[in-house]
PDB file of C-alpha atoms in Angstrom:
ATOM      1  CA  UNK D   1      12.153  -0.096 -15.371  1.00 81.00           C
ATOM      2  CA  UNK D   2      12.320  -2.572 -12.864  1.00 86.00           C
ATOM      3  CA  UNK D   3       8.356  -3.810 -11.827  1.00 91.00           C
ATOM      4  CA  UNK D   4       6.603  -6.778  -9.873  1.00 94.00           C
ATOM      5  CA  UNK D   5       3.689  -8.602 -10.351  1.00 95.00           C
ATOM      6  CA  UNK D   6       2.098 -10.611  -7.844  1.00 94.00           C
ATOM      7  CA  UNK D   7      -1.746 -12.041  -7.506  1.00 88.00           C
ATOM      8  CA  UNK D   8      -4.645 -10.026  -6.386  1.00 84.00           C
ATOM      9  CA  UNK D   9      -5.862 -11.266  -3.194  1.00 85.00           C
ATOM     10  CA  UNK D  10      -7.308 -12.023  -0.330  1.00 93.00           C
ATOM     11  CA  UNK D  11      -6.323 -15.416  -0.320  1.00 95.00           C
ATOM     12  CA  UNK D  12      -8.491 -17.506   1.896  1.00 97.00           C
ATOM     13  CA  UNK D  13      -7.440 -20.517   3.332  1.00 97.00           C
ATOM     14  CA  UNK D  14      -8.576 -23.433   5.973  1.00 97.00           C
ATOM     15  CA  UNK D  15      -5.572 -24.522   8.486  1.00 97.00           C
ATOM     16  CA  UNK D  16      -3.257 -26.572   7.091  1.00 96.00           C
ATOM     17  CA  UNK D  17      -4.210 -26.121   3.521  1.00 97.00           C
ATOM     18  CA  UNK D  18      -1.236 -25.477   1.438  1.00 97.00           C
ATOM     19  CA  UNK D  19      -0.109 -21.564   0.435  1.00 97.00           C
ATOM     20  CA  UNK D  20       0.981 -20.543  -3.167  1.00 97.00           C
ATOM     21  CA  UNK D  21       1.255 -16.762  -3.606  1.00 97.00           C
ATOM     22  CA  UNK D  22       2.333 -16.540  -7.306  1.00 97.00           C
ATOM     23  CA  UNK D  23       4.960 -13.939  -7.960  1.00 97.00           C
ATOM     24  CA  UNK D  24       6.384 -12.606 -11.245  1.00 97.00           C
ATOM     25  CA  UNK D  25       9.052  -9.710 -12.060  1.00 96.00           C
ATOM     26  CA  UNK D  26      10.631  -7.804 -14.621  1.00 94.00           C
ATOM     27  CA  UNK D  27      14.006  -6.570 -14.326  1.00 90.00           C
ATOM     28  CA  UNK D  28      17.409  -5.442 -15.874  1.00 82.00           C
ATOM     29  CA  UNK D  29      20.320  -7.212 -14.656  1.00 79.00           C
ATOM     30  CA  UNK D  30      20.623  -9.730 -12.042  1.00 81.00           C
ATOM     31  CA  UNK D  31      18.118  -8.534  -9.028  1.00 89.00           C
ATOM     32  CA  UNK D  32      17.728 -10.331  -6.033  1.00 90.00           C
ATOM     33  CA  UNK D  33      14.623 -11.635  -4.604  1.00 94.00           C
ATOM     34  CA  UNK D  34      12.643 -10.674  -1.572  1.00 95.00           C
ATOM     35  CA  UNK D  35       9.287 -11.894   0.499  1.00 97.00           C
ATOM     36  CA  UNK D  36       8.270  -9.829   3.159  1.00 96.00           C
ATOM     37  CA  UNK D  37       5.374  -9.825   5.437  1.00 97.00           C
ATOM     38  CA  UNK D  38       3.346  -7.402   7.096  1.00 94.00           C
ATOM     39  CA  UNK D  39       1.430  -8.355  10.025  1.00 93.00           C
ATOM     40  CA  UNK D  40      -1.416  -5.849  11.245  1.00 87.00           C
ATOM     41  CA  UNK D  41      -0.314  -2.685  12.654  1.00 82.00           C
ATOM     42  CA  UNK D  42       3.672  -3.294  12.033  1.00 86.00           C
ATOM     43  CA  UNK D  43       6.258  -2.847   9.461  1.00 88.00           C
ATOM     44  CA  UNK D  44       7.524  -5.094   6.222  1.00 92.00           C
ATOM     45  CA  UNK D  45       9.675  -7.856   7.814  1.00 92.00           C
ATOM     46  CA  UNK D  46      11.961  -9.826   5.767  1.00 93.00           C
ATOM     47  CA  UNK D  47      10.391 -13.350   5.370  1.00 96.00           C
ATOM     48  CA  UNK D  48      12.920 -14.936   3.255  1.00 96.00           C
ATOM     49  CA  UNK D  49      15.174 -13.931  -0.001  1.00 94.00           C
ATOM     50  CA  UNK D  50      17.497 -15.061  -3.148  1.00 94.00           C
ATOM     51  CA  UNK D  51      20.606 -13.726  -4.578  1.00 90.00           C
ATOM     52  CA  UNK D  52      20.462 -15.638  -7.718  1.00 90.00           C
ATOM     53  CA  UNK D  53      19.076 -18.287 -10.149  1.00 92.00           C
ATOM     54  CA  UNK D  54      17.726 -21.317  -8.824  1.00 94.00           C
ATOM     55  CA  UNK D  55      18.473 -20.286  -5.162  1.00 95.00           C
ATOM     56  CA  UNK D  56      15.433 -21.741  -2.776  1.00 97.00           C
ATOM     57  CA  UNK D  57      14.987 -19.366   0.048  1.00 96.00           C
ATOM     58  CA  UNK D  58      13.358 -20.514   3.392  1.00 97.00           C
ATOM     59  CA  UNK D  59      12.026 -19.450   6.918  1.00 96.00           C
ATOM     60  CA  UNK D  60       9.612 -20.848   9.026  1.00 95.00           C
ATOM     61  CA  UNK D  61       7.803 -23.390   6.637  1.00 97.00           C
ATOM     62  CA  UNK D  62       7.843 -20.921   4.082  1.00 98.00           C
ATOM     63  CA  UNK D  63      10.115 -21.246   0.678  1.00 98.00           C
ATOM     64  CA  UNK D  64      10.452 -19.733  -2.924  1.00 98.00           C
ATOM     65  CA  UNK D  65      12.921 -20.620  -5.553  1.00 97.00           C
ATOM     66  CA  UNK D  66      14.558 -18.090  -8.045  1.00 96.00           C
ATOM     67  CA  UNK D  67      13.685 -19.292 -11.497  1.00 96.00           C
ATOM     68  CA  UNK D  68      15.447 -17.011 -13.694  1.00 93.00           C
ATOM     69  CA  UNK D  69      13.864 -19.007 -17.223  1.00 94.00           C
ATOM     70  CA  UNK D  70      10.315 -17.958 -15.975  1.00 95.00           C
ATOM     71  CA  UNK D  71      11.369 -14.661 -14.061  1.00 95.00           C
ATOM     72  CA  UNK D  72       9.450 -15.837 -11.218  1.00 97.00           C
ATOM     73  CA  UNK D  73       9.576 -16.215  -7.035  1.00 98.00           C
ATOM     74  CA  UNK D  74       6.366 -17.505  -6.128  1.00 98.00           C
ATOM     75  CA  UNK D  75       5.618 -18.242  -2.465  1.00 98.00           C
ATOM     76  CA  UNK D  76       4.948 -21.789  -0.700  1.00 98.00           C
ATOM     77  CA  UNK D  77       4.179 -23.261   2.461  1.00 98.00           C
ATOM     78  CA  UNK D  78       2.839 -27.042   3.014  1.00 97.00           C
ATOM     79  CA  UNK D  79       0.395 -26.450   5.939  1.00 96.00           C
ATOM     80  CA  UNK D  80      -0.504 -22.610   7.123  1.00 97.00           C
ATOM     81  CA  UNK D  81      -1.845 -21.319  10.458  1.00 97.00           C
ATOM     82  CA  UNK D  82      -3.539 -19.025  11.741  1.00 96.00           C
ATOM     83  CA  UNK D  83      -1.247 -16.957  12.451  1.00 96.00           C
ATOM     84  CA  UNK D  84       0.182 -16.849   8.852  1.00 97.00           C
ATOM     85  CA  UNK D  85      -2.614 -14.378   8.311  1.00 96.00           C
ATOM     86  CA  UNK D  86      -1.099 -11.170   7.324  1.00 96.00           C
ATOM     87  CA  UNK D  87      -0.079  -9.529   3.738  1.00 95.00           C
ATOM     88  CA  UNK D  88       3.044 -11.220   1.667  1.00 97.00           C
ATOM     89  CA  UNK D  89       4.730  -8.541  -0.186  1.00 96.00           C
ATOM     90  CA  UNK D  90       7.211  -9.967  -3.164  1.00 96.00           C
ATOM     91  CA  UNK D  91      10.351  -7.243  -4.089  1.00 94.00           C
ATOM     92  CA  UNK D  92      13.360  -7.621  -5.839  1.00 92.00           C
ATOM     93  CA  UNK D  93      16.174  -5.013  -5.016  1.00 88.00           C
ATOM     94  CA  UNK D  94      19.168  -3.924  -7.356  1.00 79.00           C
ATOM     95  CA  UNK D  95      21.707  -1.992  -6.410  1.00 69.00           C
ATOM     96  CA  UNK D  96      21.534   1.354  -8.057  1.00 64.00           C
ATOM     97  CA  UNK D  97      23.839   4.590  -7.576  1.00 61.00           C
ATOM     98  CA  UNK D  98      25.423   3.581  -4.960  1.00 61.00           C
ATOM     99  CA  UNK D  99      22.094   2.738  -2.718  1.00 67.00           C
ATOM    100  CA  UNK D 100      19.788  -0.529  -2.382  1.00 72.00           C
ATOM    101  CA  UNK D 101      16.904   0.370  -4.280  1.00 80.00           C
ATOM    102  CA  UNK D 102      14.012  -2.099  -4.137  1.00 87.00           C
ATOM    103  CA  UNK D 103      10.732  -2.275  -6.063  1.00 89.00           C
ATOM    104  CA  UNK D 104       7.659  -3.723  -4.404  1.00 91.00           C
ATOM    105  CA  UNK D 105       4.415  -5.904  -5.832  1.00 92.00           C
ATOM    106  CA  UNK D 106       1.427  -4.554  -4.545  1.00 91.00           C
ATOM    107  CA  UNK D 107       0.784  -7.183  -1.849  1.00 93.00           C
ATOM    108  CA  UNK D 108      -1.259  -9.940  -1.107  1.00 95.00           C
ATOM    109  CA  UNK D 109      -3.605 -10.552   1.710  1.00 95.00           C
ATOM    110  CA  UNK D 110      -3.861 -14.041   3.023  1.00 97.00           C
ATOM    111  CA  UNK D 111      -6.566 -14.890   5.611  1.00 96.00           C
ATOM    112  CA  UNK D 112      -6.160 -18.242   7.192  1.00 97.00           C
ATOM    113  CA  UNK D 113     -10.061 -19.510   9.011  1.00 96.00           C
ATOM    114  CA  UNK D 114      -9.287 -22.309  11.827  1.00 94.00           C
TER     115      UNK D 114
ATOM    116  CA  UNK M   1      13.202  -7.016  16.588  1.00 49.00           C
ATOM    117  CA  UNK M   2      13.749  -4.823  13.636  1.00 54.00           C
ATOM    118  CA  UNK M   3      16.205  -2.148  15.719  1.00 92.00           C
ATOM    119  CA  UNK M   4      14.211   0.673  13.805  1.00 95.00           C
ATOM    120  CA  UNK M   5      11.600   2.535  15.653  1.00 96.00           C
ATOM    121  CA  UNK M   6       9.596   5.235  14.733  1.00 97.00           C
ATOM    122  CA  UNK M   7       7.847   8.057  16.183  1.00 97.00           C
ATOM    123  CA  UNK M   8       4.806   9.056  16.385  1.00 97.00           C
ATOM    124  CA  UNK M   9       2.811   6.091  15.366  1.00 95.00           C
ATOM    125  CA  UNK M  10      -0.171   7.912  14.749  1.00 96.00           C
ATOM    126  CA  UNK M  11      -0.749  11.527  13.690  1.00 95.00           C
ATOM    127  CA  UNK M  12      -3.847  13.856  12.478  1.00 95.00           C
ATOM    128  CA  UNK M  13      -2.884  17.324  11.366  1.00 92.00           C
ATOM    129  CA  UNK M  14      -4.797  19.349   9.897  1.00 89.00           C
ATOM    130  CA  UNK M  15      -3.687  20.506   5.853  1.00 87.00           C
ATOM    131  CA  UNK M  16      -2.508  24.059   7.741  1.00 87.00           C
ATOM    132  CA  UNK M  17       0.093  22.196  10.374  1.00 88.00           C
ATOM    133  CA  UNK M  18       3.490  21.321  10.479  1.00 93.00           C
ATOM    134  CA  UNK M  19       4.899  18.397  11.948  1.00 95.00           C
ATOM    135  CA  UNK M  20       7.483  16.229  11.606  1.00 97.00           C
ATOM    136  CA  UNK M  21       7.800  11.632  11.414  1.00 97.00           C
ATOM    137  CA  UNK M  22      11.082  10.631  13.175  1.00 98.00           C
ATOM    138  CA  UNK M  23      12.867   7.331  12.190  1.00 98.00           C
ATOM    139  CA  UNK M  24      15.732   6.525  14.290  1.00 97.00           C
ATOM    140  CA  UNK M  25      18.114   2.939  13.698  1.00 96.00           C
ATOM    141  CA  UNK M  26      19.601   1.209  16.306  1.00 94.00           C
ATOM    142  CA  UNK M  27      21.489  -1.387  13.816  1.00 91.00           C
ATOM    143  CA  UNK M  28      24.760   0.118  12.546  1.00 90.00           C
ATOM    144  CA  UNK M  29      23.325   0.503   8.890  1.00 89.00           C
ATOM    145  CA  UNK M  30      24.604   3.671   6.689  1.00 88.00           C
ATOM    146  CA  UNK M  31      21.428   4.101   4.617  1.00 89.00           C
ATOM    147  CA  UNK M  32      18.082   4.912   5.647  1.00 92.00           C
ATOM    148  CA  UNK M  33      14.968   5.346   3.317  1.00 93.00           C
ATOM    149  CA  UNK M  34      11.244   6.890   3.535  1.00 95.00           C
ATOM    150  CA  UNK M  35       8.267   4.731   1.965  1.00 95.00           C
ATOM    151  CA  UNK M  36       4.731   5.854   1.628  1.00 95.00           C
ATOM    152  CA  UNK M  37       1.934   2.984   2.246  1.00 93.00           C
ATOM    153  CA  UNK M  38      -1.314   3.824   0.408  1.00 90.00           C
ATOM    154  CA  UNK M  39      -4.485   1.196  -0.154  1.00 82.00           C
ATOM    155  CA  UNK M  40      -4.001  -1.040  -2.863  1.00 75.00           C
ATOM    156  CA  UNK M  41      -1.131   0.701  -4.288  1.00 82.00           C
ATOM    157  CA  UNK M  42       2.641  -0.793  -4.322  1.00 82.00           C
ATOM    158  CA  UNK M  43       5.251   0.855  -1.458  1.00 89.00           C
ATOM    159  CA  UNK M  44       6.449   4.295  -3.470  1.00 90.00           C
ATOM    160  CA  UNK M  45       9.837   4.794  -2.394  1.00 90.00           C
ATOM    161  CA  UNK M  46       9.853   8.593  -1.538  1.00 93.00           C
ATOM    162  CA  UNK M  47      13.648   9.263  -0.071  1.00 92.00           C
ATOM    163  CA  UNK M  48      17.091   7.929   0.572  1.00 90.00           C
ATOM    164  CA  UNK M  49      20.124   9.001   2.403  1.00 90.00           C
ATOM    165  CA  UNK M  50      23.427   6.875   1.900  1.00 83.00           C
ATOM    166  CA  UNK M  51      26.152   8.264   4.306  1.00 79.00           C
ATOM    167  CA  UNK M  52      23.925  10.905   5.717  1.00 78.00           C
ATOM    168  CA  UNK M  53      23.796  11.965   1.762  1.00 80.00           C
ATOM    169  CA  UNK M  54      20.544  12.221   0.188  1.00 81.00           C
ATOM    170  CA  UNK M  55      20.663  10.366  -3.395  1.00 77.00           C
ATOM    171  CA  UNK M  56      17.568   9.370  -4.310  1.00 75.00           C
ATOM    172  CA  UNK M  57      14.280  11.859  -4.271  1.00 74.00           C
ATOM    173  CA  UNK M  58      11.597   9.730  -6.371  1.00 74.00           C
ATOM    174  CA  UNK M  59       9.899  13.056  -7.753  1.00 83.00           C
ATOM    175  CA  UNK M  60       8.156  13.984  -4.154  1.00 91.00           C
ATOM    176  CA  UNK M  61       6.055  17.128  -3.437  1.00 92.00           C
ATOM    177  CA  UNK M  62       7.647  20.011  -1.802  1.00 92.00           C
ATOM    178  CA  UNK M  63       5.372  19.770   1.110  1.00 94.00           C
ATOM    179  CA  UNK M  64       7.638  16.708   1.944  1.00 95.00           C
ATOM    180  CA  UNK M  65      10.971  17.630   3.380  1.00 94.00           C
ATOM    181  CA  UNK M  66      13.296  15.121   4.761  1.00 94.00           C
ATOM    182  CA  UNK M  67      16.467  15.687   6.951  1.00 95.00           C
ATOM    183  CA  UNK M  68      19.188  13.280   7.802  1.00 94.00           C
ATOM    184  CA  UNK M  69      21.515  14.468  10.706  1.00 94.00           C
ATOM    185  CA  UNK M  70      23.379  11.424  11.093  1.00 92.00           C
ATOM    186  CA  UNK M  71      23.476   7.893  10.181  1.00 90.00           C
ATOM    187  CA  UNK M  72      21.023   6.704  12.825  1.00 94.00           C
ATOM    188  CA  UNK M  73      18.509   9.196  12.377  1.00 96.00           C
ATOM    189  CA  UNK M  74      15.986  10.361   9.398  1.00 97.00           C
ATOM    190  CA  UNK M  75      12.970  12.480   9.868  1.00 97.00           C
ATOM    191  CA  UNK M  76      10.436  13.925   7.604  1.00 97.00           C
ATOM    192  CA  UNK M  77       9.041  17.228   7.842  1.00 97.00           C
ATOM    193  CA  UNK M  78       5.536  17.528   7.134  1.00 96.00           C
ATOM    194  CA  UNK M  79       3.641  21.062   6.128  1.00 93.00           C
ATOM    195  CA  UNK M  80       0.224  22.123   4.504  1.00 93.00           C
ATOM    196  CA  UNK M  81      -0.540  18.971   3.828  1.00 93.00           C
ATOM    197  CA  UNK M  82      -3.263  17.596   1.363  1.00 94.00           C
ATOM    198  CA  UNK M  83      -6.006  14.804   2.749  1.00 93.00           C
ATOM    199  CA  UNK M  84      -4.433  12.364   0.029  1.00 93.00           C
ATOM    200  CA  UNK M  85      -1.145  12.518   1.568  1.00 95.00           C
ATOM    201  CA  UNK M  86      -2.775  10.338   4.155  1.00 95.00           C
ATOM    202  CA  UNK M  87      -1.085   6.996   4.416  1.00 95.00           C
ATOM    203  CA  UNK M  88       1.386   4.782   6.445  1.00 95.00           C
ATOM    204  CA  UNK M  89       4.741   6.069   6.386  1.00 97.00           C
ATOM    205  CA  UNK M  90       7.511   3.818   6.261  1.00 96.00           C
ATOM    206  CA  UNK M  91      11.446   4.391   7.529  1.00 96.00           C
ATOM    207  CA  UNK M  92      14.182   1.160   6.785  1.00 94.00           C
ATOM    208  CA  UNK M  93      17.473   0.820   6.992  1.00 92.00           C
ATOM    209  CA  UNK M  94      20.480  -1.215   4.873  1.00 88.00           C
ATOM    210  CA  UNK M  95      23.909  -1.616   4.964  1.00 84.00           C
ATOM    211  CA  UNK M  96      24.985  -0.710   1.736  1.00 73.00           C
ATOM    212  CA  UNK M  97      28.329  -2.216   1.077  1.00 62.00           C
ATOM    213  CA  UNK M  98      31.009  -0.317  -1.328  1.00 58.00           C
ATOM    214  CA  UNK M  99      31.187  -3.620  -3.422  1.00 52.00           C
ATOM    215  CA  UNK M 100      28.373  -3.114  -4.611  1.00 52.00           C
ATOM    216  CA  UNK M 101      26.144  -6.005  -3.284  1.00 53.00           C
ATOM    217  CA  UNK M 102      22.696  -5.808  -1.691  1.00 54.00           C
ATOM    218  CA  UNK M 103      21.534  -6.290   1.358  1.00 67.00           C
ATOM    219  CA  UNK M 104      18.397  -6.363   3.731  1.00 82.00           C
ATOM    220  CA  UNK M 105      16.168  -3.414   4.394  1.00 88.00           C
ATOM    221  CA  UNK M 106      15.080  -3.633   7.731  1.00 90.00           C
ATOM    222  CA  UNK M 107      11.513  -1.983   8.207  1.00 93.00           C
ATOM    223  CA  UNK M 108      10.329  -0.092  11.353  1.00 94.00           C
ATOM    224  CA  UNK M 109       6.266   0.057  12.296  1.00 93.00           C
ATOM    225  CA  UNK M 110       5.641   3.540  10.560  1.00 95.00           C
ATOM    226  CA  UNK M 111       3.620   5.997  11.554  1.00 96.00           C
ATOM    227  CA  UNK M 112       0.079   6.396  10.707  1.00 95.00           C
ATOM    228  CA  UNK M 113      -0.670   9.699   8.823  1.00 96.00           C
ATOM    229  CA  UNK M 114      -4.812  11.202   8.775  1.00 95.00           C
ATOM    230  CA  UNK M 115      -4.852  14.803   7.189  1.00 94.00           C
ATOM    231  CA  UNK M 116      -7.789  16.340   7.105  1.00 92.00           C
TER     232      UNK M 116
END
């Protein structure tokens, strides 16, 4: 079945450093790609996502590109803040039996120190 | 603003209570889902209703029952509960389209589940 693999954290990063949450799936078909983020105490919210190969999604200094060669949607942003601290989850969804059906990494924490 | 809220956001029942997690969607979508949250462990997609139509129970305990009255609402009723059911609960919403393509689920807070 469909799965997704994305690094262990916490992450831990100064201000400004730069952000790469590696993300890897495995998947039947032609998914598409999802980053959400959960900030403390509130639900997933759609960051930013991909329908297809070599698509770059992007929102708020964040961006990932759909590699389909290296089945991979890794996260990036040139300079974080603090208030980038929350946990990034990668998904890819595929539409099964008539419903969206979308299969989550387990999340990674990133912690961003002023 | 997601447009799905949910209610409670915290609960502790005891394993002996009933209660029930309401999830209602103020954004037009026709398909609503339930999501458990546990430590460390990926989001287990529990339910799903497309057109008030449940068609998707991912192998869920009894104990769990979910109900689906209409397209904007989705609870799930809660009885003798064990302490590992303890978790944050998760309602979205999509609009699934009849062609066939995806779309964005749209995630309320959840509701915070202790049993003890």
């Amino acid at each position: 079945g469909d799965s997704v693999t994305q690094m262990e954290g916490p992450v831990t990063l100064s201000e400004e450093a730069f952000l790469t949450i590696n993300c890897t799936y495995t998947a039947t078909g032609y998914p598409s790609l999802f980053w959400y983020v959960q900030y403390p105490g509130e639900g997933l919210q759609l960051l930013l996502k991909a329908t297809k190969a070599d698509d770059k999604g992007s929102n708020k200094g964040f961006e990932a590109t759909y590699r389909k060669e290296t089945t991979s949607f890794h996260l990036e942003k040139g300079s974080v803040q603090v208030s980038d601290s929350a946990v990034y989850f990668c998904a890819l969804s595929d539409h099964s039996g008539g419903y969206q059906k979308v299969t989550f990494g387990t999340g990674t924490k990133l912690q961003v120190i002023p | 603003e997601t447009g799905v809220t949910q209610t409670p956001r915290h609960l502790v029942m005891g394993m002996t209570n009933k209660k029930s997690l309401k999830c209602e969607q103020h954004l037009g979508h026709n398909a609503m889902y339930w999501y458990k949250q546990s430590a460390k462990k990926p989001l287990e997609l529990m339910f799903v209703y497309s057109l008030e139509e449940r068609v998707e129970n991912n192998s869920v305990p009894s104990r769990f029952s979910p109900e689906c009255p209409n397209s904007s609402h989705l609870f799930l009723h809660l009885h003798t509960l064990q302490p590992e059911d303890s978790a944050l609960y998760l309602c979205a919403s999509s609009q699934d389209l009849a062609s066939g393509s995806t779309d964005t689920q749209y995630f309320g807070p959840g509701t915070r589940l202790t049993v003890l």
